[in-house]
Amino acid sequence: MFNKILIANRGEIALRIICACREMGIKTVAVYSQADEHSLHVRFADEDVCIGPARSADSYLSVPAIISAAEITGADAIHPGYGFLSESAYFAEVCEACHIKFIGPDPNVIRLLGDKARARRAMKKAGVPILPGSDGPVSGEEEAIKVAKELGYPLIIKAVAGGGGRGMRIVRNAEELPKNVKTAMREAEAAFGLGDVYLERYVEAPRHIEIQVMGDHHGNVVHLGERECSVQRRHQKLIEEAPSAALTDKQRKKLGATVVEAARAVQYSNAGTFEFLLDATGSFYFLEVNTRLQVEHPVTEFVTGIDIVKEQIRVAAGQRLSVRQGDIEFRGHALECRVNAEDPVTFTPSPGLITAYSVPGGPGVRVDSFVHSDCTVSPYYDSLIAKIITYGRDRNEAIARMKRTLEMTVIEGIKTSIPLHLKILNDPDFVAARVNTSFMERFMPDKTAGKGKLAESA
Amino acid sequence: MFNKILIANRGEIALRIICACREMGIKTVAVYSQADEHSLHVRFADEDVCIGPARSADSYLSVPAIISAAEITGADAIHPGYGFLSESAYFAEVCEACHIKFIGPDPNVIRLLGDKARARRAMKKAGVPILPGSDGPVSGEEEAIKVAKELGYPLIIKAVAGGGGRGMRIVRNAEELPKNVKTAMREAEAAFGLGDVYLERYVEAPRHIEIQVMGDHHGNVVHLGERECSVQRRHQKLIEEAPSAALTDKQRKKLGATVVEAARAVQYSNAGTFEFLLDATGSFYFLEVNTRLQVEHPVTEFVTGIDIVKEQIRVAAGQRLSVRQGDIEFRGHALECRVNAEDPVTFTPSPGLITAYSVPGGPGVRVDSFVHSDCTVSPYYDSLIAKIITYGRDRNEAIARMKRTLEMTVIEGIKTSIPLHLKILNDPDFVAARVNTSFMERFMPDKTAGKGKLAESA
Amino acid sequence: MNLDALKDILNLVREHELAEFEMEHDGLKVRIRKAGREYVVTQAAPAAAPAPLASVASLAAAAPAVAAPPPPAVDAGVSLAVIKAPIVGTLYRSAEPGSKPFVEVGSIVKKGQVLCIIEAMKLMNEIECECDGEIVAAYVDNGQPVQFGDRLFAVKLS
Amino acid sequence: MNLDALKDILNLVREHELAEFEMEHDGLKVRIRKAGREYVVTQAAPAAAPAPLASVASLAAAAPAVAAPPPPAVDAGVSLAVIKAPIVGTLYRSAEPGSKPFVEVGSIVKKGQVLCIIEAMKLMNEIECECDGEIVAAYVDNGQPVQFGDRLFAVKLS
């Protein structure tokens, strides 16, 4: 087992990882930017290193700074958390070269699954259902027109290196195609330095379903069931839950088994998430793999009783998974609300001093946060300040707990998304689990603005 | 179902009950003394009534004040929490007379089980193992000497109306008996207005094991397993856990079934706890029944997934229990630390202003509390400020979680028992689950003082 | 409340040589203290509307508007006494429905005189005046519930 | 640290006409500021010992002792510049083990002159002086790790 883990992250996830390390008796090193010097993750790590100024590019995204911090503190492993360097194959390679264990999949697996076109081919080969589309990047307008004829409309153009909606275009008829291919390539080139795009059938208002997997270095892979993350705005998830009300037990088993096979096929180790679209007819289509811990992992921890972060550390240290598929039982229902420091109506960020902070307890409530009374929410990083997770014997109980928890939560000094969460939780469609990725549009101040980039060409 | 429940309590348990009511869509009325006017339970109840000055006798213990508060607000039920009026048969009767549902067992059951000698007889009749002793109060010295001859030594003299160690005397030989019977009767008379005492065999260093039961008004009774509460100081529990490491599955089933039978025999309804001593030979002896919700109920909620307070409300409203014995599964292990506002070495109370308050999240942590930053802990009431409960797949995981949670808890401005809890959690005997009711003595500043009343005559 | 009404009150305060005057009515709260030269007019929040996301700090500020120095049922100001509810219950201003109130604003009262009744648990508890003087304010209407410590009457000591 | 050592430092501060002086060594921290007439000597807590129950407020106070105004690697005091570490790594005072240090206290330095090396990811990064002057303090010993923003040298500007 590791002696000392450096946590290459900040905020609630850095604290979450410190909790896991402390439970395992492993020393921790916090790294921090000058903006975070008073953060709780700095306080509760055994050692801490200031790695740069507030700007992420010069601190949390600086590979030399983080590797140096690991070297001067003698850390033998690095946990990247989520975001920042967590899906950087390059960073994982540098760790490997410096004989520091990167807590995540092998760099070549990260690289394979980070390339959307290659990942698509690998998944197709492993028997995972994928959306009909070009098998790889299209060379230009002409090839796109040819592929589109086979695919039909609507279709979506996606950047091979894509993410966050950039380089994405929905096309509803043949006339719109040439112009959009060009724009998407230009956008992709600008955003990712790589103009390659591919075409896929476009699914209207799908549900977002993802499967959590865990693999070790002994060839064992298990899945920990699915999460439903359809409540999202511009690809930013707001409420996640496990299990999904849209899946039957049979579908759950089948999809789980398919994903486990695919993960085994690419020699997946550590934690990962296979994302799918579920269309109105009940068909699943592979979307992408997140080769890291997810923000929403706590809902899975609640329904399985498994500590995913501790499991990540165990398998990174070469141990076998602590559970076999047959041992994993799903019990109850869990919801997560991402409480963001932002205006609940306009979504503008609301950093600043938190003057009062209190979240109620009671059964079935978990709060992962790094804030407290008299703490300042920095404007430099993302707006997530707390994850409130509730558990119930069934979905209704989990919802009722979430409502009373949010209603009894006090966060003063800044605005938070809690009023928006409460609106969603009271929405009859949400209560009936009638959600899809367009669900959030009804809460947008301006519907056209709310649809974001995807809507521009629609 | 009830429309509005008045909560005749304060602090964390009042908030706990508000949480349950909100989840069930029931309105709440908080009552408060002048010392508590800024308390969170007042803030989060739908209505609130000031019922008197700080002194409990004139507020939280004042039956007319509480009944009047229920009447002026139109509450149709009262939840008494624990402590205060929760075990007052008289209060339960007044509620009944005023057509307000008392959320607890029927008054006659409270009265029967509140009388230790009658409770003992009823339990014996129902087949519950009891300690050999006088079957009812002894009339005086002579009868005591006669009974003691049969019992042997050591034996214990207890007040029929007892509680809190008052009127209790341990006697180790025949010479000490007459003097101690007299003293115990005098003490009992002074403390409870009733000098009746009875004799029982004294068990050296037993474990304290208790069984949680729930009954409805349709004759259904289930048990929710046991809790071990051996870590206590002067009958004040400090750390509780479920399950007990001392019980085999077979013992658990047998004891559970015995208790369910006994509860049925006395027509027990609502939540209750049957307390037992477990001696070194593995024998159980009935101690008493607490006819109310216990402080430590969350550990049972963690391992069963059942919300005991919601179940209490359901059965009080005449509904059936939501679970049958066969549905109740025990999973994992839970620990509770009672964080008190007191000096961790001398145990002197430490009320005052809390200047900073923060408890970490992460998996398997529950915090039931009513305090927050900039909140004042009142000197008028008991010193419990927070219950920190952790859950793990096994006892070791629950302990590791508790340690990291307490280590990462910040409570400033007042002293708390957290350093003492950490000492206990690091004690090799505690880790090995080698505990009994004398375990805490090793942490006492002065061992003779630590033994308290019971030690005086030993 | 308009400025004229406030002026009238201030005139009354001067006229009666009051040290302190407090009035609450329909969510409006007025507090005047002459000695400390403190004039306060606040729009109190409606009692039944909780403000779930107000700060813990402001919670303290939003505490019951009647927040008052503790126990003694009579608060001796320089020249004003406030009679507070010693128990929780329902207040009755007269002995029987329809009959004349025990006292009204302007009534001259003696120590021991019954001012009102508070019903608690079906018992009628007579609330007596603990000083001699003149009733200058009656805070609670007939049939209304009162909490412990609620202000019932203000008496100008004679 | 005894009184004499403190006197020596104070004399130095006067002699060099320093506006501010800060030193940390073996858990002892000295901070002197002339302008504000602030003389502070604190026994800093050992870096490795966390204080789990100290207040969140005092957390801010217990923050890294080197807490310093942000970016620019050179802090222009009235007459003093402090060179700070622009990267995380291990500091070397000389080009090779055993060779003479680049600079020592008392050395006269020029802008662009190498003061030390910080090794990060096996790369030797030369840290250059950004002003002309005299080295009056060297805060970090040879072979010690440095964090971003750590003070390396104080230079009295010439």
Coordinates of N, CA and C in Angstrom, one line a residue, chain B residues 32 34 37-40 43-46 48-53 63-65 67-69 71-72 94 98 372-374, chain C residues 48 50-56 59-60 63-64 67-71 88-90 119-122 145-149:
Chain B
Y32 N -40.6 26.5 22.9 CA -39.2 26.8 23.4 C -39.3 27.7 24.7
Q34 N -37.4 30.7 27.0 CA -36.8 32.0 26.6 C -35.3 31.8 26.3
E37 N -34.8 30.9 22.3 CA -35.6 31.6 21.3 C -34.9 31.7 19.9
H38 N -33.5 31.6 19.9 CA -32.8 31.7 18.6 C -32.4 30.3 18.1
S39 N -33.0 29.3 18.7 CA -32.6 27.9 18.3 C -33.1 27.5 16.9
L40 N -32.4 26.6 16.3 CA -32.8 26.2 14.9 C -34.2 25.5 14.9
R43 N -36.7 28.0 14.4 CA -36.6 28.6 13.0 C -37.3 27.6 12.0
F44 N -37.1 26.3 12.2 CA -37.5 25.4 11.1 C -38.9 24.8 11.3
A45 N -39.5 25.1 12.5 CA -40.9 24.6 12.7 C -41.8 25.6 11.9
D46 N -43.0 25.1 11.6 CA -43.9 26.0 10.9 C -44.5 27.0 11.8
D48 N -44.3 28.4 16.2 CA -43.5 28.2 17.4 C -44.2 29.0 18.6
V49 N -44.1 28.5 19.8 CA -44.7 29.0 20.9 C -43.7 29.1 22.1
C50 N -43.5 30.2 22.7 CA -42.7 30.4 23.8 C -43.5 29.9 25.0
I51 N -43.0 28.9 25.7 CA -43.8 28.3 26.8 C -43.3 28.6 28.2
G52 N -42.2 29.3 28.3 CA -41.8 29.6 29.7 C -40.3 30.1 29.8
P53 N -39.9 30.3 31.0 CA -38.5 30.8 31.2 C -37.5 29.6 31.0
V63 N -46.4 20.6 32.0 CA -47.5 20.0 31.2 C -48.5 21.0 30.8
P64 N -49.0 21.9 31.7 CA -50.0 22.9 31.2 C -49.5 23.8 30.1
A65 N -48.2 24.2 30.2 CA -47.7 25.1 29.1 C -47.7 24.4 27.8
I67 N -49.4 21.6 26.8 CA -50.8 21.3 26.4 C -51.5 22.6 25.8
S68 N -51.3 23.7 26.5 CA -51.9 25.0 26.1 C -51.3 25.3 24.7
A69 N -50.0 25.1 24.5 CA -49.4 25.5 23.3 C -50.0 24.6 22.2
E71 N -53.0 23.4 22.2 CA -54.4 23.8 22.0 C -54.4 25.1 21.2
I72 N -53.6 26.1 21.5 CA -53.7 27.4 20.8 C -53.2 27.3 19.3
V94 N -52.7 13.1 30.1 CA -53.3 14.4 29.9 C -53.5 14.6 28.4
C98 N -57.0 15.3 26.5 CA -57.2 16.6 25.7 C -57.4 16.2 24.2
H372 N -24.2 25.6 15.3 CA -23.7 26.2 14.1 C -22.7 27.3 14.6
S373 N -21.9 27.8 13.6 CA -21.0 28.9 14.0 C -21.9 30.1 14.6
D374 N -21.3 30.7 15.6 CA -22.0 31.9 16.2 C -23.3 31.5 16.9
Chain C
A48 N -46.1 34.4 10.7 CA -46.2 33.0 10.2 C -45.3 32.7 9.0
P50 N -41.9 31.9 7.6 CA -40.5 31.7 7.9 C -39.7 32.1 6.8
A51 N -38.4 32.5 7.0 CA -37.5 32.9 5.9 C -36.4 31.9 5.9
P52 N -36.7 30.7 5.2 CA -35.8 29.6 5.3 C -34.3 29.9 5.0
L53 N -34.0 30.9 4.1 CA -32.6 31.1 3.7 C -32.0 32.3 4.3
A54 N -32.7 32.9 5.3 CA -32.0 34.1 5.9 C -30.9 33.6 6.7
S55 N -30.0 34.5 7.0 CA -28.7 34.0 7.7 C -29.0 33.7 9.1
V56 N -28.1 32.8 9.7 CA -28.2 32.5 11.1 C -28.0 33.8 11.9
L59 N -31.1 35.6 11.7 CA -32.1 34.9 12.5 C -32.2 35.5 13.9
A60 N -31.1 35.8 14.4 CA -31.1 36.4 15.8 C -31.9 37.7 15.7
A63 N -35.7 37.4 15.5 CA -36.3 36.7 16.6 C -37.6 37.4 17.0
P64 N -38.5 36.7 17.7 CA -39.8 37.2 18.0 C -39.7 38.7 18.4
A67 N -39.2 40.1 21.9 CA -38.0 39.8 22.6 C -37.9 40.8 23.8
A68 N -37.8 40.4 25.0 CA -37.9 41.3 26.1 C -37.1 40.7 27.2
P69 N -36.7 41.6 28.1 CA -35.9 41.1 29.3 C -36.8 40.1 30.0
P70 N -36.1 39.1 30.6 CA -36.8 37.8 31.1 C -37.8 38.0 32.2
P71 N -37.8 37.0 33.1 CA -38.9 36.7 34.0 C -39.9 37.8 34.5
V88 N -48.8 30.3 28.9 CA -49.3 30.2 27.5 C -50.8 29.9 27.6
G89 N -51.6 30.4 26.6 CA -53.0 30.1 26.6 C -53.8 31.1 25.7
T90 N -55.1 31.1 26.0 CA -56.0 32.0 25.2 C -56.4 33.2 26.1
E119 N -56.9 31.4 29.5 CA -57.3 30.0 29.6 C -56.2 29.1 29.2
A120 N -55.9 28.1 30.1 CA -54.9 27.1 29.7 C -55.4 25.8 30.3
M121 N -55.4 24.8 29.4 CA -55.9 23.5 29.8 C -57.3 23.6 30.5
K122 N -58.2 24.3 29.9 CA -59.6 24.5 30.4 C -59.7 25.3 31.7
P145 N -54.6 33.9 21.1 CA -53.6 33.1 21.8 C -52.4 34.0 22.3
V146 N -51.9 33.7 23.5 CA -50.7 34.4 23.9 C -49.6 33.3 24.3
Q147 N -48.4 33.7 24.1 CA -47.3 32.9 24.5 C -46.7 33.4 25.8
F148 N -45.9 32.6 26.4 CA -45.2 33.0 27.6 C -44.4 34.3 27.3
G149 N -44.5 35.3 28.1 CA -43.7 36.5 27.9 C -44.3 37.5 27.0

